[in-house]
Amino acid sequence: MEAKYENDFKVGITLHTKTLWCKQQWQLVANGIFSSQVVLNVIVLILMLSQMVASKVSSAMYHSGWQNCEAATVRVRRLLVCAMMQGQKPEVLWALGIVPLSYESYVSIVKSSYSTFSVMY
């Protein structure tokens, strides 16, 4: 009886050691995946912020003091109108050519991935 207990105990220790090894291997794989996800999220946030800044370019042009140009007012106005029209066109980034990368789509992706994570966890 004691020999069987000792043998089973050794088997349990061996299985636990293998489980810890598998956990370490998974941790190595998961670190790379999670790190790349963090980098990807930061890149997407930077792109979203650059789109937000770009949306304010036309109003910044309007408030740039163009009315103080006395000699070339008509020419400056035409140039300003063309530049403002160009600045008001929204630039859309596409993910895989399918999903437009906007703040709304980013929030929905983050919400759905968090929901999936919370259900699986």
mmCIF file with all atom_site columns, C-alpha atoms in Angstrom:
data_model
loop_
_atom_site.group_PDB
_atom_site.id
_atom_site.type_symbol
_atom_site.label_atom_id
_atom_site.label_alt_id
_atom_site.label_comp_id
_atom_site.label_asym_id
_atom_site.label_entity_id
_atom_site.label_seq_id
_atom_site.pdbx_PDB_ins_code
_atom_site.Cartn_x
_atom_site.Cartn_y
_atom_site.Cartn_z
_atom_site.occupancy
_atom_site.B_iso_or_equiv
_atom_site.pdbx_formal_charge
_atom_site.auth_seq_id
_atom_site.auth_comp_id
_atom_site.auth_asym_id
_atom_site.auth_atom_id
_atom_site.pdbx_PDB_model_num
ATOM 1   C CA . MET A 1 1   ? 0.000   0.000  0.000   1.00 0.00 ? 1   MET A CA 1
ATOM 2   C CA . GLU A 1 2   ? 2.776   2.423  0.931   1.00 0.00 ? 2   GLU A CA 1
ATOM 3   C CA . ALA A 1 3   ? 4.748   1.588  -2.225  1.00 0.00 ? 3   ALA A CA 1
ATOM 4   C CA . LYS A 1 4   ? 1.681   2.254  -4.383  1.00 0.00 ? 4   LYS A CA 1
ATOM 5   C CA . TYR A 1 5   ? 1.133   5.597  -2.623  1.00 0.00 ? 5   TYR A CA 1
ATOM 6   C CA . GLU A 1 6   ? 4.785   6.569  -3.164  1.00 0.00 ? 6   GLU A CA 1
ATOM 7   C CA . ASN A 1 7   ? 4.625   5.552  -6.822  1.00 0.00 ? 7   ASN A CA 1
ATOM 8   C CA . ASP A 1 8   ? 1.394   7.488  -7.400  1.00 0.00 ? 8   ASP A CA 1
ATOM 9   C CA . PHE A 1 9   ? 2.868   10.483 -5.587  1.00 0.00 ? 9   PHE A CA 1
ATOM 10  C CA . LYS A 1 10  ? 5.893   10.421 -7.931  1.00 0.00 ? 10  LYS A CA 1
ATOM 11  C CA . VAL A 1 11  ? 3.550   10.249 -10.934 1.00 0.00 ? 11  VAL A CA 1
ATOM 12  C CA . GLY A 1 12  ? 1.674   13.275 -9.572  1.00 0.00 ? 12  GLY A CA 1
ATOM 13  C CA . ILE A 1 13  ? 4.921   15.214 -9.172  1.00 0.00 ? 13  ILE A CA 1
ATOM 14  C CA . THR A 1 14  ? 5.964   14.288 -12.721 1.00 0.00 ? 14  THR A CA 1
ATOM 15  C CA . LEU A 1 15  ? 2.597   15.402 -14.118 1.00 0.00 ? 15  LEU A CA 1
ATOM 16  C CA . HIS A 1 16  ? 2.796   18.644 -12.159 1.00 0.00 ? 16  HIS A CA 1
ATOM 17  C CA . THR A 1 17  ? 6.306   19.290 -13.506 1.00 0.00 ? 17  THR A CA 1
ATOM 18  C CA . LYS A 1 18  ? 5.076   18.725 -17.067 1.00 0.00 ? 18  LYS A CA 1
ATOM 19  C CA . THR A 1 19  ? 2.121   21.034 -16.432 1.00 0.00 ? 19  THR A CA 1
ATOM 20  C CA . LEU A 1 20  ? 4.461   23.772 -15.202 1.00 0.00 ? 20  LEU A CA 1
ATOM 21  C CA . TRP A 1 21  ? 6.657   23.291 -18.282 1.00 0.00 ? 21  TRP A CA 1
ATOM 22  C CA . CYS A 1 22  ? 3.601   23.601 -20.561 1.00 0.00 ? 22  CYS A CA 1
ATOM 23  C CA . LYS A 1 23  ? 2.555   26.747 -18.695 1.00 0.00 ? 23  LYS A CA 1
ATOM 24  C CA . GLN A 1 24  ? 6.017   28.271 -19.225 1.00 0.00 ? 24  GLN A CA 1
ATOM 25  C CA . GLN A 1 25  ? 5.918   27.454 -22.939 1.00 0.00 ? 25  GLN A CA 1
ATOM 26  C CA . TRP A 1 26  ? 2.465   28.971 -23.246 1.00 0.00 ? 26  TRP A CA 1
ATOM 27  C CA . GLN A 1 27  ? 3.666   32.070 -21.384 1.00 0.00 ? 27  GLN A CA 1
ATOM 28  C CA . LEU A 1 28  ? 6.462   32.528 -23.932 1.00 0.00 ? 28  LEU A CA 1
ATOM 29  C CA . VAL A 1 29  ? 3.991   32.303 -26.805 1.00 0.00 ? 29  VAL A CA 1
ATOM 30  C CA . ALA A 1 30  ? 1.398   34.497 -25.106 1.00 0.00 ? 30  ALA A CA 1
ATOM 31  C CA . ASN A 1 31  ? 3.938   37.220 -24.289 1.00 0.00 ? 31  ASN A CA 1
ATOM 32  C CA . GLY A 1 32  ? 4.639   37.717 -27.968 1.00 0.00 ? 32  GLY A CA 1
ATOM 33  C CA . ILE A 1 33  ? 0.961   37.726 -28.865 1.00 0.00 ? 33  ILE A CA 1
ATOM 34  C CA . PHE A 1 34  ? -0.029  40.135 -26.099 1.00 0.00 ? 34  PHE A CA 1
ATOM 35  C CA . SER A 1 35  ? 2.901   42.441 -26.828 1.00 0.00 ? 35  SER A CA 1
ATOM 36  C CA . SER A 1 36  ? 1.995   42.620 -30.499 1.00 0.00 ? 36  SER A CA 1
ATOM 37  C CA . GLN A 1 37  ? -1.625  43.343 -29.544 1.00 0.00 ? 37  GLN A CA 1
ATOM 38  C CA . VAL A 1 38  ? -0.529  46.249 -27.341 1.00 0.00 ? 38  VAL A CA 1
ATOM 39  C CA . VAL A 1 39  ? 1.650   47.646 -30.129 1.00 0.00 ? 39  VAL A CA 1
ATOM 40  C CA . LEU A 1 40  ? -1.199  47.274 -32.626 1.00 0.00 ? 40  LEU A CA 1
ATOM 41  C CA . ASN A 1 41  ? -3.619  49.084 -30.294 1.00 0.00 ? 41  ASN A CA 1
ATOM 42  C CA . VAL A 1 42  ? -1.153  51.939 -29.824 1.00 0.00 ? 42  VAL A CA 1
ATOM 43  C CA . ILE A 1 43  ? -0.710  52.258 -33.590 1.00 0.00 ? 43  ILE A CA 1
ATOM 44  C CA . VAL A 1 44  ? -4.477  52.337 -34.121 1.00 0.00 ? 44  VAL A CA 1
ATOM 45  C CA . LEU A 1 45  ? -4.871  54.989 -31.419 1.00 0.00 ? 45  LEU A CA 1
ATOM 46  C CA . ILE A 1 46  ? -2.160  57.113 -33.022 1.00 0.00 ? 46  ILE A CA 1
ATOM 47  C CA . LEU A 1 47  ? -3.903  56.825 -36.395 1.00 0.00 ? 47  LEU A CA 1
ATOM 48  C CA . MET A 1 48  ? -7.241  57.812 -34.818 1.00 0.00 ? 48  MET A CA 1
ATOM 49  C CA . LEU A 1 49  ? -5.654  60.819 -33.133 1.00 0.00 ? 49  LEU A CA 1
ATOM 50  C CA . SER A 1 50  ? -4.034  61.911 -36.391 1.00 0.00 ? 50  SER A CA 1
ATOM 51  C CA . GLN A 1 51  ? -7.446  61.716 -38.087 1.00 0.00 ? 51  GLN A CA 1
ATOM 52  C CA . MET A 1 52  ? -8.940  63.863 -35.332 1.00 0.00 ? 52  MET A CA 1
ATOM 53  C CA . VAL A 1 53  ? -6.194  66.455 -35.761 1.00 0.00 ? 53  VAL A CA 1
ATOM 54  C CA . ALA A 1 54  ? -6.605  66.378 -39.545 1.00 0.00 ? 54  ALA A CA 1
ATOM 55  C CA . SER A 1 55  ? -10.317 67.111 -39.164 1.00 0.00 ? 55  SER A CA 1
ATOM 56  C CA . LYS A 1 56  ? -9.454  70.433 -37.507 1.00 0.00 ? 56  LYS A CA 1
ATOM 57  C CA . VAL A 1 57  ? -7.135  71.624 -40.279 1.00 0.00 ? 57  VAL A CA 1
ATOM 58  C CA . SER A 1 58  ? -9.808  73.502 -42.235 1.00 0.00 ? 58  SER A CA 1
ATOM 59  C CA . SER A 1 59  ? -10.945 75.551 -39.231 1.00 0.00 ? 59  SER A CA 1
ATOM 60  C CA . ALA A 1 60  ? -7.310  76.278 -38.368 1.00 0.00 ? 60  ALA A CA 1
ATOM 61  C CA . MET A 1 61  ? -6.819  77.582 -41.917 1.00 0.00 ? 61  MET A CA 1
ATOM 62  C CA . TYR A 1 62  ? -9.885  79.803 -41.603 1.00 0.00 ? 62  TYR A CA 1
ATOM 63  C CA . HIS A 1 63  ? -8.623  81.301 -38.350 1.00 0.00 ? 63  HIS A CA 1
ATOM 64  C CA . SER A 1 64  ? -5.080  81.787 -39.651 1.00 0.00 ? 64  SER A CA 1
ATOM 65  C CA . GLY A 1 65  ? -5.433  85.528 -40.264 1.00 0.00 ? 65  GLY A CA 1
ATOM 66  C CA . TRP A 1 66  ? -6.070  85.474 -44.020 1.00 0.00 ? 66  TRP A CA 1
ATOM 67  C CA . GLN A 1 67  ? -8.188  88.646 -43.738 1.00 0.00 ? 67  GLN A CA 1
ATOM 68  C CA . ASN A 1 68  ? -5.031  90.635 -42.927 1.00 0.00 ? 68  ASN A CA 1
ATOM 69  C CA . CYS A 1 69  ? -3.587  90.039 -46.408 1.00 0.00 ? 69  CYS A CA 1
ATOM 70  C CA . GLU A 1 70  ? -4.440  93.325 -48.138 1.00 0.00 ? 70  GLU A CA 1
ATOM 71  C CA . ALA A 1 71  ? -2.722  93.241 -51.499 1.00 0.00 ? 71  ALA A CA 1
ATOM 72  C CA . ALA A 1 72  ? -3.566  89.701 -52.581 1.00 0.00 ? 72  ALA A CA 1
ATOM 73  C CA . THR A 1 73  ? -6.895  89.193 -50.797 1.00 0.00 ? 73  THR A CA 1
ATOM 74  C CA . VAL A 1 74  ? -8.776  87.625 -53.727 1.00 0.00 ? 74  VAL A CA 1
ATOM 75  C CA . ARG A 1 75  ? -5.925  85.277 -54.564 1.00 0.00 ? 75  ARG A CA 1
ATOM 76  C CA . VAL A 1 76  ? -5.499  84.312 -50.897 1.00 0.00 ? 76  VAL A CA 1
ATOM 77  C CA . ARG A 1 77  ? -9.260  83.737 -50.530 1.00 0.00 ? 77  ARG A CA 1
ATOM 78  C CA . ARG A 1 78  ? -9.325  81.412 -53.522 1.00 0.00 ? 78  ARG A CA 1
ATOM 79  C CA . LEU A 1 79  ? -6.321  79.535 -52.230 1.00 0.00 ? 79  LEU A CA 1
ATOM 80  C CA . LEU A 1 80  ? -7.904  79.336 -48.773 1.00 0.00 ? 80  LEU A CA 1
ATOM 81  C CA . VAL A 1 81  ? -11.227 78.059 -50.128 1.00 0.00 ? 81  VAL A CA 1
ATOM 82  C CA . CYS A 1 82  ? -9.495  75.356 -52.185 1.00 0.00 ? 82  CYS A CA 1
ATOM 83  C CA . ALA A 1 83  ? -7.338  74.317 -49.240 1.00 0.00 ? 83  ALA A CA 1
ATOM 84  C CA . MET A 1 84  ? -10.322 74.251 -46.852 1.00 0.00 ? 84  MET A CA 1
ATOM 85  C CA . MET A 1 85  ? -12.361 72.145 -49.277 1.00 0.00 ? 85  MET A CA 1
ATOM 86  C CA . GLN A 1 86  ? -9.470  69.716 -49.546 1.00 0.00 ? 86  GLN A CA 1
ATOM 87  C CA . GLY A 1 87  ? -9.048  69.705 -45.758 1.00 0.00 ? 87  GLY A CA 1
ATOM 88  C CA . GLN A 1 88  ? -12.718 68.896 -45.149 1.00 0.00 ? 88  GLN A CA 1
ATOM 89  C CA . LYS A 1 89  ? -12.642 65.694 -47.178 1.00 0.00 ? 89  LYS A CA 1
ATOM 90  C CA . PRO A 1 90  ? -12.449 62.861 -44.668 1.00 0.00 ? 90  PRO A CA 1
ATOM 91  C CA . GLU A 1 91  ? -9.522  60.518 -45.025 1.00 0.00 ? 91  GLU A CA 1
ATOM 92  C CA . VAL A 1 92  ? -10.610 56.987 -44.245 1.00 0.00 ? 92  VAL A CA 1
ATOM 93  C CA . LEU A 1 93  ? -8.212  54.205 -43.379 1.00 0.00 ? 93  LEU A CA 1
ATOM 94  C CA . TRP A 1 94  ? -9.429  50.699 -44.158 1.00 0.00 ? 94  TRP A CA 1
ATOM 95  C CA . ALA A 1 95  ? -8.573  47.545 -42.253 1.00 0.00 ? 95  ALA A CA 1
ATOM 96  C CA . LEU A 1 96  ? -8.047  44.702 -44.716 1.00 0.00 ? 96  LEU A CA 1
ATOM 97  C CA . GLY A 1 97  ? -10.012 46.741 -47.250 1.00 0.00 ? 97  GLY A CA 1
ATOM 98  C CA . ILE A 1 98  ? -13.229 45.819 -45.428 1.00 0.00 ? 98  ILE A CA 1
ATOM 99  C CA . VAL A 1 99  ? -13.692 47.788 -42.208 1.00 0.00 ? 99  VAL A CA 1
ATOM 100 C CA . PRO A 1 100 ? -13.197 51.550 -42.123 1.00 0.00 ? 100 PRO A CA 1
ATOM 101 C CA . LEU A 1 101 ? -10.893 52.499 -39.273 1.00 0.00 ? 101 LEU A CA 1
ATOM 102 C CA . SER A 1 102 ? -12.828 55.106 -37.374 1.00 0.00 ? 102 SER A CA 1
ATOM 103 C CA . TYR A 1 103 ? -13.163 55.794 -33.688 1.00 0.00 ? 103 TYR A CA 1
ATOM 104 C CA . GLU A 1 104 ? -16.586 54.139 -33.672 1.00 0.00 ? 104 GLU A CA 1
ATOM 105 C CA . SER A 1 105 ? -15.364 50.964 -35.349 1.00 0.00 ? 105 SER A CA 1
ATOM 106 C CA . TYR A 1 106 ? -12.353 50.858 -33.025 1.00 0.00 ? 106 TYR A CA 1
ATOM 107 C CA . VAL A 1 107 ? -14.602 51.139 -29.954 1.00 0.00 ? 107 VAL A CA 1
ATOM 108 C CA . SER A 1 108 ? -16.908 48.399 -31.260 1.00 0.00 ? 108 SER A CA 1
ATOM 109 C CA . ILE A 1 109 ? -13.944 46.085 -31.921 1.00 0.00 ? 109 ILE A CA 1
ATOM 110 C CA . VAL A 1 110 ? -12.527 46.705 -28.450 1.00 0.00 ? 110 VAL A CA 1
ATOM 111 C CA . LYS A 1 111 ? -15.945 46.151 -26.843 1.00 0.00 ? 111 LYS A CA 1
ATOM 112 C CA . SER A 1 112 ? -16.549 42.910 -28.723 1.00 0.00 ? 112 SER A CA 1
ATOM 113 C CA . SER A 1 113 ? -13.069 41.573 -27.988 1.00 0.00 ? 113 SER A CA 1
ATOM 114 C CA . TYR A 1 114 ? -13.467 42.447 -24.297 1.00 0.00 ? 114 TYR A CA 1
ATOM 115 C CA . SER A 1 115 ? -16.873 40.760 -24.239 1.00 0.00 ? 115 SER A CA 1
ATOM 116 C CA . THR A 1 116 ? -15.411 37.656 -25.850 1.00 0.00 ? 116 THR A CA 1
ATOM 117 C CA . PHE A 1 117 ? -12.540 37.664 -23.378 1.00 0.00 ? 117 PHE A CA 1
ATOM 118 C CA . SER A 1 118 ? -14.863 38.046 -20.391 1.00 0.00 ? 118 SER A CA 1
ATOM 119 C CA . VAL A 1 119 ? -17.105 35.212 -21.616 1.00 0.00 ? 119 VAL A CA 1
ATOM 120 C CA . MET A 1 120 ? -14.152 32.894 -22.190 1.00 0.00 ? 120 MET A CA 1
ATOM 121 C CA . TYR A 1 121 ? -12.483 33.790 -18.900 1.00 0.00 ? 121 TYR A CA 1
#
